[in-house]
Amino acid sequence: MGAAEIVLNVVFYVLAASAIAGAVAVAASRNIVRSAFALLAVLFSVAGLYAVMKADFIAGAQVLIYVGGILVLIIFAVMLTHRITDVKLSNDSTPGPAAFCACLCLLFSLLVVVRYSTKWRRDSDTVTARAESFEVSFKQYQADGATGLAFGGGAYEDSVVVVATVSQGPDPLRILDQVQFVATSGANRVSRNFPVAGRDAPYRHVFEKLSEGEWRWTVRLLGRQKDGKDEVDREWEFPLANTGFTVTRGVTEPIALALAGPYLFAFEVVSVLLLAALVGAAFLARKEVKDL
Amino acid sequence: MIFSRHPLEQMLILSAIVFCCGVYTILTRKNAVSILMGVELVLNAANLNFVAFSQYTRTGGVHGNVFTIFVILLAAAEAAVALAIIIGIYQNFGRVDVDEADGMKE
Amino acid sequence: MTPIALASWALELTGIPVLDAFLSILVVCFILINFIAVYAGISTYAERKIAGHMQARVGPYRIGPHGFLVWIADALKLMIKEDIIATNTDRLLFKLSPYVVFAGSFACWVALPYAPNWSPASFNIGILYLLAVSSAVVIGILMAGWSSGSKWALFGAMRSAAQIVSYEVPIGITLLGMLLIYGTLDMQAIAASQAKGLPFGVMEDHYGGLWSWGINRWPPFTVIAFIIYYIGALAETNRTPFDIPEAESELVAGYHTEYSGMRFSFFFLSEYANMFVVSAIATTFFLGGWLPPAPSASGTLLLVVGTVVGAGVGYGFQRRGFDGFVGAMLGSGIGALVAVFAAQPAADGAFTGKGPQILEGAFWFFSKSFTLIFVMIWLRWTLPRYRVDQLMDLCWKKLTPLALINLVAIGILETRHEWWALIVNHFKAAGP
């Protein structure tokens, strides 16, 4: 666990603690204004958690819309629906054992499902290519090394982790010396050589500082082949079709392409709905003009 | 560092806790604006789930993130209309207590 | 070599494994807060001096040479004042709100592009982050107004919050129009992409100096965008002519009526910090960020020559300082235009941001931002105040429609190739 992962974990736990503290304060505070400002803490913490998950655009949108819009509206509503003279507004609640037990049971069941009964699929798919007596199996992961990166999918940071195994059937004529991973994107090319460790040993490498764009993989095996009495250097190349990934800086561009692509209709419908909500809210909250 | 190798499950557990706090708020509060705050907690927990599934599984797309954006937008629309209604109730009844807004009951 | 990388490198030498990541952030924030405090102090001095000279008096004069130390005296006075908290207040929120307001402004300072490749925290979502964390200021203002326990504070807070939130709409729409031109949310990339290209999209490979800046990309639409943004920025920071919430004759002092001493100084600090942030965003989007006004050294020479000649010609016409100023502006523009054709930098001589160019970039960035702040101070002592309904009317009925028309116009102009291809294909298909 490198320093970056430790930092990320610490940040996650701090943000999680503040989100839970805020949520409990919203649920249990006896002053409604304090509830509203505890909601502020929750919203900012959730935005921080989105940033920890590398969904930076959503973190920005969350603060902009939720804090800058919805929370301001909520605080205005709190201030407009109470007498101004009491500063300590009471916030009655009817806490009973029923609601508390129901929520505890709900929480318990969710935790059991999440932690113990569901096998979450985080691992990557494997691509296998065969040639002569060699077989290359190949997986790719996101920068944290554990979340699978689907082939053709997007990496939201500029690094990718590759895990591959090379196995060789019984073949006295061919000897394997090195394995080379090559990633190409247009004119950019990064590669990494590994000396052969042993049969079926996995090779793992983190490719860093990749530029933006679409990348494709090629695996080359360098070895020697016995040709009569001599040994000739040979290369075997596996182009590994349909294995690739896209590097974007953050999640902004993929979201934009999705909103202008598959989700275009939904986007337009939500725009019309927002317009209707705007007009409706302005109408509902108007002050009646009383005839004098 | 208990779950450092399971970031997906970390996020899901956290969102479950926030979700249950939100449900508790909705169930027990009497002030309508407080109930709305509980609804916002529930929506935020759901959004955390969406983004966690999109970022921490090998889906190969940003569908979870796009759904989150839509949920945020719709939460804004719903909060605006709900608060307009609450202000209307206040102007008519003088109180925003949901237990007392029973004028249409028998 | 961002500041955090530098501080982190320095702290790694101490050998503490993971703490250097957190300590480096603390060190950078400490330096930045000190800079904000000194800047805000000098800004108050500048405001009083400029106000004085515009009102035909000298302003502060006695403490230090020409009154230069009066801001230190003011800061000391505020620090040693008695901390009064009224009884009918919500004490926790009362104490918390100055920090929330300041946190909103300070969080914007860390993301500004001060020099090429040199910004405390450079995000992919730069401008979205800046607009988002400015919302914390609104919440802090509401918190302050509510917890003061007085209805004047509450009215001031609600008016101020309504004003800020309303003017975020035209600001957002104008910045969206400019983002259509730049194609990225990253502030450093936005500043860097204003090095090349001339107005109306011609000659996109030439370094144009001040003719490539954002405000000159699609005149008149980008100029209108700048004006709308600047008016909105005045309203965002509660400056005159939009200072209803804090004007003395209106609501005593609005949301910070009940605050005194050190707590009040935080609000004061946040207002000036906010002024710098909105000026810095205007600089980055419209005035070229950290880019110099001429693309190369010989270009600078041409610019200076043009400015001097223009100033002389303008002054000679009417013997008035104002005409000399106008002449200087025209002359510098013509000088920069000549520099585009005569003094292009070599490919590696362009502004790439290595070494001493960081200092040069920071110099230009701060000069432009401080010029915009000077204009804000100038406007404060020149214009009368808007009434609150006139303010809202201006925002929703005049600036927002204008900003939307601007957005559509810039959008059409930026996609002109596709429109042209569409028209050409239509006529080709319907041809002979």
Short mmCIF file of N, CA and C in Angstrom, two decimals, chain C residues 72 123 199 235 258 329 335:
data_model
loop_
_atom_site.label_atom_id
_atom_site.label_comp_id
_atom_site.label_asym_id
_atom_site.label_seq_id
_atom_site.Cartn_x
_atom_site.Cartn_y
_atom_site.Cartn_z
N ILE C 72 -2.39 48.35 8.97
CA ILE C 72 -1.87 47.58 10.11
C ILE C 72 -2.51 48.07 11.40
N PHE C 123 -7.23 21.71 -11.16
CA PHE C 123 -8.20 20.65 -11.37
C PHE C 123 -8.53 20.51 -12.83
N PRO C 199 -8.81 37.67 -33.68
CA PRO C 199 -10.26 37.80 -33.64
C PRO C 199 -10.94 37.21 -34.86
N ALA C 235 -22.10 42.26 -8.39
CA ALA C 235 -23.23 41.86 -7.54
C ALA C 235 -22.86 40.69 -6.65
N GLU C 258 -24.14 42.47 13.76
CA GLU C 258 -23.87 42.13 15.15
C GLU C 258 -22.44 41.68 15.38
N MET C 329 -4.46 53.62 -25.57
CA MET C 329 -5.12 52.33 -25.79
C MET C 329 -5.10 51.96 -27.26
N GLY C 335 -0.07 48.62 -32.05
CA GLY C 335 1.26 48.03 -31.88
C GLY C 335 1.21 46.52 -31.76
#
